[in-house]
Coordinates of C-alpha atoms and ligand atoms in Angstrom, one line a residue:
M1 CA -20.4 26.1 -0.8
S2 CA -22.0 25.6 -4.1
T3 CA -23.0 22.1 -5.3
T4 CA -24.7 20.7 -8.1
F5 CA -26.4 18.0 -6.3
S6 CA -30.0 17.4 -5.8
T7 CA -31.0 15.3 -2.8
V8 CA -32.3 12.7 -5.0
A9 CA -29.7 11.0 -7.2
Q10 CA -32.1 9.3 -9.7
A11 CA -35.6 8.9 -10.4
A12 CA -37.0 5.8 -8.7
P13 CA -37.9 3.0 -11.0
D14 CA -41.2 2.8 -9.4
G15 CA -42.3 6.4 -10.1
P16 CA -41.6 9.8 -9.3
N17 CA -43.4 9.7 -5.8
S18 CA -40.8 7.4 -4.4
P19 CA -37.6 9.2 -4.9
V20 CA -34.3 7.2 -4.1
P21 CA -31.8 9.1 -1.8
W22 CA -28.3 9.1 -3.4
W23 CA -26.7 6.9 -0.8
R24 CA -29.0 3.9 -1.4
N25 CA -27.1 2.7 -4.5
A26 CA -24.1 5.2 -4.7
V27 CA -20.7 3.9 -5.9
I28 CA -18.2 5.1 -3.3
Y29 CA -14.5 5.1 -3.9
Q30 CA -12.3 4.7 -0.9
V31 CA -9.1 7.0 -1.1
Y32 CA -6.3 6.3 1.3
P33 CA -4.8 9.7 1.0
R34 CA -1.2 8.6 1.7
S35 CA -1.1 6.3 -1.1
F36 CA -3.5 7.9 -3.7
A37 CA -1.5 10.9 -5.4
D38 CA 1.4 12.9 -4.3
G39 CA 0.8 16.5 -5.2
N40 CA 4.0 18.1 -3.8
G41 CA 6.5 15.6 -4.7
D42 CA 7.4 14.6 -1.1
G43 CA 6.5 11.0 -1.4
T44 CA 3.4 11.1 0.6
G45 CA 0.0 11.4 -1.1
D46 CA -1.9 14.5 -0.2
L47 CA -5.2 16.5 -0.9
A48 CA -3.3 18.4 -3.7
G49 CA -2.8 14.8 -5.4
V50 CA -6.4 14.1 -5.0
R51 CA -7.6 17.3 -6.4
S52 CA -5.5 16.8 -9.5
R53 CA -7.0 13.5 -10.1
L54 CA -10.7 14.3 -9.6
P55 CA -11.2 14.1 -13.3
Y56 CA -10.1 10.6 -13.2
L57 CA -12.5 9.7 -10.6
R58 CA -15.3 11.5 -12.5
T59 CA -14.5 9.4 -15.7
L60 CA -14.4 6.3 -13.6
G61 CA -18.1 7.0 -12.6
I62 CA -18.2 7.3 -8.9
D63 CA -20.7 9.1 -6.7
A64 CA -18.8 9.8 -3.7
I65 CA -15.3 9.5 -2.2
W66 CA -14.6 8.1 1.3
F67 CA -11.4 9.4 2.7
T68 CA -9.6 7.4 5.4
P69 CA -8.5 9.8 8.2
W70 CA -6.8 12.9 6.9
Y71 CA -6.5 14.5 10.5
S72 CA -3.3 15.5 12.3
S73 CA -1.7 12.2 13.4
P74 CA 1.6 10.7 14.5
L75 CA 0.6 7.9 12.1
A76 CA 1.1 5.2 14.7
D77 CA -1.8 3.5 13.0
G78 CA -1.9 5.0 9.5
G79 CA -4.1 8.1 10.7
Y80 CA -6.5 6.1 13.0
D81 CA -4.6 7.8 15.9
V82 CA -6.1 11.2 15.6
A83 CA -4.3 14.1 17.4
D84 CA -6.8 16.7 16.4
Y85 CA -10.3 16.0 14.7
R86 CA -10.6 19.8 13.6
T87 CA -7.3 19.8 11.4
V88 CA -5.9 18.2 8.4
D89 CA -2.5 16.8 8.9
P90 CA 0.1 19.1 7.3
A91 CA 1.5 16.3 5.2
F92 CA -1.8 16.2 3.5
G93 CA -2.8 19.8 3.3
S94 CA -5.1 22.0 5.5
V95 CA -8.7 22.4 6.4
D96 CA -9.1 25.3 3.7
E97 CA -7.7 22.8 1.1
A98 CA -10.2 20.1 2.2
E99 CA -12.9 22.6 1.8
R100 CA -11.7 23.4 -1.7
L101 CA -11.5 19.7 -2.5
V102 CA -15.1 19.1 -1.2
D103 CA -16.2 21.8 -3.5
E104 CA -14.4 20.9 -6.5
A105 CA -15.5 17.3 -6.1
A106 CA -19.1 18.5 -5.7
R107 CA -18.9 20.3 -8.9
L108 CA -18.1 17.1 -10.7
G109 CA -21.1 15.4 -9.0
I110 CA -18.9 13.7 -6.5
R111 CA -19.8 13.8 -2.6
T112 CA -17.2 13.5 0.1
I113 CA -17.5 11.1 3.2
I114 CA -14.9 11.4 5.8
D115 CA -13.7 8.9 8.6
I116 CA -14.8 9.6 12.2
V117 CA -12.8 7.6 14.8
P118 CA -14.8 7.6 18.0
N119 CA -13.3 4.7 19.9
H120 CA -10.0 6.1 20.6
V121 CA -7.7 9.1 20.0
S122 CA -3.9 9.4 19.5
D123 CA -1.8 9.4 22.6
Q124 CA -0.8 12.8 21.3
H125 CA -4.3 14.3 21.5
E126 CA -4.4 17.2 24.0
W127 CA -6.8 15.2 26.2
F128 CA -4.7 12.3 26.6
R129 CA -1.5 14.5 27.3
A130 CA -3.5 16.3 29.9
A131 CA -4.7 13.0 31.4
L132 CA -1.2 11.6 31.6
A133 CA -0.1 14.8 33.3
A134 CA -2.8 14.9 35.8
P135 CA -3.0 12.7 38.9
Q136 CA -4.8 9.5 39.5
G137 CA -8.6 10.2 40.0
S138 CA -8.4 13.5 38.2
P139 CA -11.2 14.7 35.8
Q140 CA -8.8 14.6 32.9
R141 CA -8.4 10.9 33.3
Q142 CA -12.0 10.3 33.4
R143 CA -12.4 10.8 29.6
F144 CA -10.4 7.6 29.3
W145 CA -10.3 4.4 31.0
F146 CA -7.4 4.7 33.6
R147 CA -7.4 1.9 36.4
S148 CA -5.3 0.3 39.0
G149 CA -3.7 -3.0 38.1
R150 CA -4.4 -6.3 39.7
G151 CA -2.1 -8.5 41.5
S152 CA 0.6 -7.6 43.7
G153 CA 1.8 -3.9 43.3
G154 CA -0.9 -3.7 40.6
G155 CA 1.5 -5.4 38.2
E156 CA -1.2 -7.1 36.2
P157 CA -3.5 -5.5 33.8
P158 CA -7.0 -4.6 34.9
T159 CA -8.8 -7.1 32.5
N160 CA -7.8 -10.1 30.4
W161 CA -9.0 -8.5 27.1
E162 CA -7.1 -9.1 23.9
S163 CA -6.5 -6.5 21.3
S164 CA -7.3 -7.0 17.6
F165 CA -3.9 -5.8 16.9
G166 CA -2.4 -8.7 19.0
G167 CA -1.4 -8.6 22.8
G168 CA -3.1 -7.0 25.6
T169 CA -5.2 -3.9 25.7
W170 CA -3.8 -2.2 28.6
T171 CA -0.5 -0.1 29.1
R172 CA 0.9 1.0 32.4
T173 CA 1.8 4.7 32.9
T174 CA 4.7 5.9 35.0
N175 CA 4.2 8.4 37.8
P176 CA 6.2 11.7 37.9
D177 CA 8.5 10.2 40.6
G178 CA 9.2 7.4 38.4
S179 CA 7.1 4.7 40.2
P180 CA 4.7 2.5 38.2
G181 CA 1.3 4.2 38.0
E182 CA -2.3 3.4 36.7
W183 CA -2.9 1.4 33.5
Y184 CA -5.0 2.9 30.6
L185 CA -7.1 0.9 28.1
H186 CA -6.4 0.6 24.2
L187 CA -8.4 -1.9 22.3
F188 CA -5.8 -1.3 19.4
A189 CA -2.3 -0.1 19.8
P190 CA -1.0 1.7 22.9
E191 CA -0.8 4.9 20.9
Q192 CA -4.5 4.8 20.6
P193 CA -6.1 5.2 24.1
D194 CA -9.8 4.4 24.2
L195 CA -12.2 7.2 25.2
N196 CA -14.9 6.7 27.9
W197 CA -18.2 7.1 26.2
N198 CA -20.0 7.3 29.5
H199 CA -18.3 10.8 29.8
P200 CA -20.4 13.8 28.6
D201 CA -17.4 15.5 27.3
V202 CA -16.7 12.7 24.8
R203 CA -20.3 12.7 23.5
R204 CA -20.4 16.5 23.1
E205 CA -17.0 16.8 21.4
H206 CA -17.9 14.3 18.8
E207 CA -21.1 15.8 18.1
D208 CA -19.3 19.0 17.6
V209 CA -16.8 17.5 15.4
L210 CA -19.5 16.0 13.1
R211 CA -21.0 19.4 12.9
F212 CA -17.6 21.0 12.1
W213 CA -17.2 18.7 9.0
F214 CA -20.9 18.7 7.9
D215 CA -20.9 22.5 8.0
R216 CA -17.9 22.4 5.5
G217 CA -19.9 20.4 3.0
V218 CA -19.0 16.9 3.9
A219 CA -21.8 14.6 2.8
G220 CA -21.3 11.8 5.5
V221 CA -19.1 10.1 7.7
R222 CA -17.7 6.5 7.9
I223 CA -17.7 5.6 11.6
D224 CA -14.6 3.7 12.5
S225 CA -14.8 0.5 14.6
A226 CA -18.4 1.5 15.4
S227 CA -19.3 -1.5 17.5
M228 CA -16.6 -0.8 20.1
P229 CA -16.7 2.6 21.8
V230 CA -18.9 1.6 24.7
K231 CA -17.6 -0.5 27.5
D232 CA -19.1 -2.1 30.5
P233 CA -18.1 0.2 33.3
A234 CA -17.5 -2.7 35.6
L235 CA -14.6 -3.8 33.3
P236 CA -15.2 -7.5 33.7
D237 CA -12.9 -10.2 32.2
A238 CA -13.9 -11.3 28.7
G239 CA -14.8 -15.0 28.3
G240 CA -17.7 -17.4 28.3
D241 CA -20.5 -16.8 26.0
P242 CA -22.1 -13.4 26.9
A243 CA -25.6 -12.7 25.9
P244 CA -26.1 -10.3 23.0
G245 CA -25.4 -6.8 24.0
E246 CA -23.5 -7.9 27.2
H247 CA -20.0 -8.3 25.9
P248 CA -17.8 -6.1 27.8
F249 CA -16.5 -4.0 24.8
L250 CA -18.4 -5.3 21.7
D251 CA -21.8 -4.3 20.4
R252 CA -23.0 -3.0 23.6
D253 CA -26.7 -1.8 23.6
E254 CA -25.7 1.6 24.8
L255 CA -24.1 2.4 21.4
H256 CA -27.5 2.7 19.7
D257 CA -28.3 5.9 21.7
I258 CA -25.1 7.5 20.4
Y259 CA -25.8 6.8 16.8
R260 CA -29.4 7.9 17.3
S261 CA -28.1 11.4 18.5
W262 CA -25.7 11.5 15.4
R263 CA -28.5 10.6 13.1
A264 CA -30.5 13.6 14.5
I265 CA -27.5 15.8 13.8
A266 CA -27.0 14.4 10.1
D267 CA -30.8 14.9 9.5
S268 CA -30.7 18.5 10.6
Y269 CA -29.0 19.5 7.4
E270 CA -30.8 20.5 4.2
E271 CA -29.2 17.7 2.4
P272 CA -29.3 15.0 5.3
R273 CA -25.8 13.9 5.9
V274 CA -25.1 10.1 5.9
L275 CA -23.7 7.7 8.5
V276 CA -21.8 4.6 7.3
G277 CA -20.7 2.0 10.0
E278 CA -17.8 -0.1 10.2
V279 CA -19.6 -2.7 11.8
W280 CA -17.8 -6.2 12.3
L281 CA -20.3 -8.7 13.6
A282 CA -21.0 -12.2 12.9
D283 CA -24.7 -12.0 13.6
P284 CA -26.8 -10.5 10.9
G285 CA -29.6 -9.6 13.4
R286 CA -27.3 -7.7 15.7
F287 CA -25.7 -6.1 12.8
A288 CA -29.1 -5.0 11.3
R289 CA -29.9 -3.1 14.6
Y290 CA -27.2 -0.4 13.7
L291 CA -29.3 0.3 10.5
R292 CA -32.7 0.9 12.0
P293 CA -34.4 4.0 10.5
D294 CA -33.2 6.5 13.2
E295 CA -29.7 5.2 13.3
M296 CA -27.0 4.5 10.6
H297 CA -27.9 4.8 7.0
T298 CA -25.7 1.7 6.0
A299 CA -22.9 -0.4 7.3
F300 CA -20.1 -2.4 5.5
N301 CA -21.0 -5.8 4.7
F302 CA -17.9 -7.8 5.8
D303 CA -19.5 -11.1 5.7
F304 CA -19.7 -11.0 1.8
M305 CA -16.0 -9.6 1.9
T306 CA -14.6 -12.4 3.9
R307 CA -16.2 -15.3 1.9
P308 CA -14.2 -17.6 -0.3
W309 CA -14.5 -17.5 -4.0
D310 CA -17.3 -20.1 -4.1
A311 CA -20.8 -20.0 -5.4
G312 CA -22.5 -21.5 -2.4
E313 CA -20.7 -19.4 0.0
L314 CA -21.3 -16.2 -1.8
R315 CA -25.0 -17.0 -2.7
A316 CA -25.6 -17.8 1.1
S317 CA -24.0 -14.2 2.0
I318 CA -26.1 -12.5 -0.6
Q319 CA -29.2 -14.1 0.7
S320 CA -28.4 -13.6 4.4
T321 CA -27.3 -10.0 3.8
L322 CA -30.6 -9.2 1.8
D323 CA -32.7 -10.8 4.5
A324 CA -31.0 -9.0 7.3
H325 CA -31.2 -5.6 5.6
R326 CA -34.9 -6.1 4.7
T327 CA -35.8 -6.2 8.3
V328 CA -34.8 -2.7 8.7
G329 CA -35.4 -1.4 5.3
A330 CA -31.7 -0.3 4.9
P331 CA -29.7 -0.8 1.7
A332 CA -26.9 -3.4 1.7
T333 CA -23.4 -2.4 1.0
W334 CA -20.9 -4.5 -1.3
V335 CA -17.3 -4.5 -0.5
L336 CA -14.5 -6.5 -2.0
S337 CA -11.6 -5.0 -0.1
N338 CA -10.3 -1.9 1.8
H339 CA -7.2 -0.7 3.4
D340 CA -7.2 -3.3 6.1
V341 CA -7.5 -6.5 4.0
T342 CA -5.8 -8.6 1.2
R343 CA -6.7 -7.3 -2.1
P344 CA -9.0 -9.5 -4.2
A345 CA -6.5 -9.7 -7.1
T346 CA -4.3 -11.8 -4.7
R347 CA -6.7 -13.3 -2.3
Y348 CA -9.0 -15.0 -4.9
G349 CA -6.0 -17.1 -6.3
R350 CA -5.4 -18.7 -3.0
E351 CA -6.3 -22.3 -2.2
D352 CA -8.3 -20.8 0.7
S353 CA -9.6 -17.6 -0.6
S354 CA -11.5 -16.5 2.5
F355 CA -10.2 -13.5 4.2
G356 CA -9.5 -13.6 8.0
F357 CA -7.0 -11.5 9.9
A358 CA -5.8 -14.4 11.8
A359 CA -5.3 -16.6 8.8
R360 CA -3.2 -14.2 6.9
R361 CA 0.3 -15.2 6.8
F362 CA 3.6 -14.6 4.9
G363 CA 4.2 -16.7 2.0
T364 CA 0.8 -18.2 1.5
P365 CA 0.8 -19.1 -2.2
T366 CA -1.5 -17.5 -4.9
D367 CA -2.0 -18.0 -8.5
L368 CA -2.2 -14.2 -9.7
A369 CA -3.8 -15.1 -13.2
T370 CA -6.8 -17.0 -11.5
A371 CA -7.1 -14.3 -8.9
H372 CA -7.2 -11.6 -11.6
R373 CA -9.8 -13.4 -13.4
R374 CA -11.9 -13.9 -10.4
A375 CA -11.6 -10.3 -9.3
R376 CA -13.0 -9.2 -12.7
A377 CA -16.0 -11.5 -12.2
A378 CA -16.3 -10.3 -8.6
A379 CA -16.5 -6.8 -9.8
L380 CA -19.4 -7.5 -12.0
L381 CA -21.1 -9.6 -9.3
T382 CA -20.9 -6.7 -6.7
G383 CA -21.7 -4.1 -9.3
A384 CA -25.0 -5.7 -10.0
L385 CA -26.2 -6.3 -6.6
P386 CA -28.9 -4.1 -4.9
G387 CA -27.4 -1.4 -2.6
S388 CA -24.3 0.7 -2.4
L389 CA -20.9 -0.4 -4.0
Y390 CA -17.5 0.3 -2.5
V391 CA -14.3 0.3 -4.4
Y392 CA -11.1 0.6 -2.7
Q393 CA -8.5 2.6 -4.6
G394 CA -6.3 0.4 -6.9
D395 CA -8.8 -2.4 -7.1
E396 CA -10.2 -0.8 -10.4
L397 CA -6.6 -1.3 -11.7
G398 CA -6.5 -4.9 -10.5
L399 CA -3.6 -4.2 -8.2
P400 CA -2.3 -7.3 -6.4
E401 CA -1.3 -7.2 -2.8
V402 CA 2.5 -6.4 -2.4
E403 CA 3.6 -9.4 -0.5
D404 CA 7.3 -9.0 -0.6
L405 CA 7.9 -5.5 0.7
P406 CA 11.2 -5.5 2.6
L407 CA 10.6 -5.9 6.3
D408 CA 12.5 -2.7 7.2
V409 CA 9.8 -0.6 5.3
L410 CA 6.7 -2.0 7.1
R411 CA 4.8 0.5 9.2
D412 CA 1.6 -1.4 10.2
P413 CA 1.2 -1.8 14.1
M414 CA -0.7 -5.0 13.2
H415 CA 2.6 -6.6 11.9
F416 CA 4.6 -5.4 14.9
R417 CA 2.2 -6.4 17.4
S418 CA 1.7 -9.9 16.0
G419 CA 5.4 -10.4 16.7
G420 CA 6.1 -10.4 13.0
V421 CA 3.8 -13.3 12.2
D422 CA 1.1 -11.2 10.4
P423 CA 2.5 -9.3 7.4
G424 CA 0.1 -6.5 8.3
R425 CA -1.7 -4.2 6.0
D426 CA 1.0 -2.3 4.3
G427 CA 0.7 -4.6 1.2
C428 CA -2.6 -3.1 0.2
R429 CA -1.4 0.4 0.8
V430 CA 1.5 0.8 -1.7
P431 CA 1.1 4.0 -3.7
L432 CA -0.8 3.9 -6.7
P433 CA 0.7 3.7 -10.4
W434 CA -0.5 6.5 -12.6
T435 CA 1.9 6.2 -15.5
A436 CA 3.7 3.3 -17.2
T437 CA 7.2 4.6 -16.4
G438 CA 8.8 7.6 -14.7
P439 CA 9.5 8.4 -11.0
S440 CA 7.2 6.6 -8.7
F441 CA 5.1 5.7 -11.8
G442 CA 3.4 9.0 -11.7
F443 CA 2.4 8.9 -7.9
G444 CA 4.4 12.1 -7.4
A445 CA 6.7 14.4 -9.3
A446 CA 9.8 13.3 -7.5
G447 CA 10.9 11.7 -4.3
E448 CA 10.7 8.1 -3.1
P449 CA 7.0 7.1 -2.2
W450 CA 6.6 6.2 1.4
L451 CA 6.3 2.5 0.6
P452 CA 8.2 1.1 -2.4
Q453 CA 6.3 0.1 -5.5
P454 CA 7.2 -3.1 -7.1
D455 CA 9.1 -3.1 -10.4
G456 CA 6.2 -4.2 -12.5
W457 CA 3.9 -1.6 -11.2
G458 CA 3.7 0.5 -14.4
A459 CA 1.9 -2.2 -16.3
Y460 CA -0.9 -1.7 -13.8
S461 CA -0.9 2.0 -14.2
V462 CA -4.0 4.2 -15.3
E463 CA -1.8 5.1 -18.4
S464 CA -1.3 1.5 -19.4
Q465 CA -5.0 0.5 -18.8
E466 CA -6.5 3.4 -20.4
R467 CA -5.2 2.4 -23.9
D468 CA -6.3 -1.3 -23.3
P469 CA -10.2 -2.1 -23.8
A470 CA -9.5 -5.4 -22.0
S471 CA -8.1 -3.9 -19.0
M472 CA -9.5 -4.0 -15.4
L473 CA -9.9 -0.2 -15.5
S474 CA -11.8 -0.4 -18.8
L475 CA -14.1 -3.0 -17.3
Y476 CA -14.8 -0.9 -14.3
R477 CA -15.4 2.2 -16.3
A478 CA -17.8 0.2 -18.6
M479 CA -19.5 -1.4 -15.7
L480 CA -20.2 1.8 -13.7
A481 CA -21.5 3.6 -16.8
I482 CA -24.1 0.8 -17.3
R483 CA -24.8 0.7 -13.7
H484 CA -25.7 4.4 -13.6
A485 CA -27.8 4.2 -16.9
E486 CA -29.7 1.0 -16.1
P487 CA -33.1 1.7 -14.3
G488 CA -33.2 -2.0 -13.3
L489 CA -30.1 -1.5 -11.2
L490 CA -31.3 1.5 -9.2
G491 CA -34.0 0.1 -6.9
D492 CA -34.2 -2.8 -4.6
A493 CA -35.6 -5.3 -7.1
F494 CA -33.7 -8.7 -7.0
E495 CA -34.7 -12.1 -8.0
W496 CA -32.7 -15.2 -8.2
L497 CA -32.8 -17.1 -11.4
A498 CA -33.6 -20.7 -10.9
G499 CA -32.2 -23.8 -12.6
T500 CA -28.7 -22.4 -13.3
G501 CA -27.0 -25.1 -11.2
E502 CA -24.9 -25.3 -7.9
Q503 CA -21.8 -23.7 -9.5
T504 CA -23.5 -20.6 -11.0
I505 CA -24.9 -17.6 -9.3
A506 CA -27.6 -15.9 -11.5
F507 CA -30.0 -13.2 -10.6
R508 CA -32.3 -10.7 -12.2
R509 CA -33.0 -6.9 -11.5
G510 CA -35.5 -5.5 -13.8
D511 CA -34.5 -6.5 -17.2
L512 CA -30.9 -7.1 -16.4
I513 CA -29.5 -10.5 -15.6
C514 CA -26.1 -11.2 -13.9
T515 CA -24.7 -14.6 -14.1
V516 CA -21.4 -15.6 -12.5
H517 CA -20.0 -19.1 -13.2
F518 CA -17.6 -20.8 -10.7
G519 CA -17.5 -24.5 -12.0
P520 CA -14.7 -26.0 -14.2
E521 CA -17.0 -26.7 -17.3
P522 CA -18.5 -23.9 -19.2
V523 CA -22.3 -23.4 -19.0
T524 CA -24.8 -22.0 -21.4
L525 CA -25.9 -18.4 -20.8
P526 CA -29.5 -17.8 -19.6
A527 CA -31.8 -16.6 -22.4
H528 CA -31.2 -13.0 -23.4
T529 CA -31.6 -10.3 -25.9
E530 CA -28.3 -8.6 -25.5
L531 CA -24.9 -9.0 -23.9
L532 CA -23.9 -5.9 -22.0
L533 CA -20.8 -6.7 -20.5
A534 CA -18.6 -9.7 -19.8
S535 CA -15.5 -10.1 -17.5
T536 CA -13.8 -12.4 -20.2
D537 CA -14.0 -13.2 -23.9
L538 CA -16.8 -15.5 -24.6
T539 CA -17.1 -18.4 -27.1
G540 CA -20.6 -18.4 -28.5
D541 CA -23.2 -18.7 -25.8
L542 CA -21.0 -20.3 -23.4
L543 CA -19.7 -18.9 -20.0
P544 CA -16.4 -20.2 -18.9
T545 CA -15.0 -20.6 -15.5
D546 CA -14.6 -17.8 -13.2
A547 CA -16.5 -15.4 -15.4
A548 CA -19.5 -13.0 -15.2
V549 CA -21.8 -11.4 -17.7
W550 CA -24.4 -8.9 -17.5
L551 CA -27.3 -9.6 -19.9
R552 CA -30.5 -7.9 -21.1
A553 CA -33.4 -10.4 -20.6
Ligands
GLC601 C1 -10.6 0.3 11.8 C2 -9.7 0.7 10.7 C3 -8.3 0.2 10.7 C4 -7.7 0.7 12.0 C5 -8.7 0.4 13.2 C6 -8.5 1.1 14.6 O1 -10.8 -1.1 11.7 O2 -10.2 0.4 9.3 O3 -7.5 0.7 9.6 O4 -6.5 0.2 12.3 O5 -10.1 0.7 13.0 O6 -8.8 2.5 14.3

């Protein structure tokens, strides 16, 4: 594969002898392939669609794409139920086409990161089908967690664990003679049986899968549910307040050994590959352990993502994030949303603008104008912080969450397993609008998109926003262009600006200042020589509420 990359993305601000690896301050754009662009007109996004839109991504100014799973999958959980890790789902394309995409993106200076799902496979994966077909106690079942039930006739699940998708974590099998059989573990949906990471086949297989994709030019992996794969083999009930590392299935110490071996594989490539963890942990110290120098390179900063639009909350999160990362020398990541959470252009307009899976409900009111304004300011805030920046597809268009999808089109297991209480995650997965008018607003040549787009979707389209210098897309393009050009934004330098008041966040990086104002009354901008970018129109030297600026000191 030919690429135009060098391992070092930019010269470091503190001199040529301390090069900055590309991933330390990359802008990474998340593609949810089903909803990005449909190249063959069947209503489902695909790799051909992504290939046709690479020029758009280049103009946006990103360094890498992270693809949510593109593997063969029955789509019980939007592709996070992988049937075969060495294929691309025919609905999306083929492995050959994925290689072409990786290569074409590389020529435009864009690296490719793919999703690896170690915790579970699809119930259609050949290992699980073999396990179901094999008798109790067979080697095939040992790659998973098969157990007898408790209670009379084994009718009760083996543990009391709760699924983050709602409900229990065990499903009972049926023996060939029709009698009830063993139970198997699934921390997510029943179609996603958990692997047994104490089994050598499981470790070996994932190491081979990493090499399979790294050999095809993939620059790194995003590791799904990275704090969950290892379980306490004694399968104790959950409850109480376990000591760190002793929860039955979360953040167990044995995980680190797995990621160390993955790091060694990643480091064995001429351009070392990169590991990015999906690590949802409340304790910043435990989180940072995944980022020690011989483990993952970065992990998603969900603390920041879940905070409400509030100066004190966000300032505290920035501080604790930077502190935790400093202990291990890893760069932070800044994430406003992804394919699992409510889009900022809706969430920030709610009375409670924090994000929590449990708190998400149908019909929570929002003020879209306020949310949009805040999402613009949030873009400038995250874009100026030290570390890597993730942009979920459509956030650069300011797409709102689609909250009124008809119930009969919803696909997300989170919705069904919550008994319909949780609207689920389909509302942030609606296919993107590319054109102001036309079938599926340019998402595909024909065909109904797999989720319906709202009537007003064309106003958010790339076509509409490209012509409007005040659009969200224009703001993102301008921001990313400055981010790439400003030496002050490349390194780790970061300094709070004092004296700006409780309702304002202000910090300095090199000679660049970012100020975000949350209070109701306008505040005077800090002293500066140049206004580089503003999230809203300014009157004189005043920064109004819910607005952000980038200034030259
Ligand atoms: C991660 C993914 C999510 C998926 C879950 C189970 O949290 O981001 O979409 O449902 O893992 O694989």
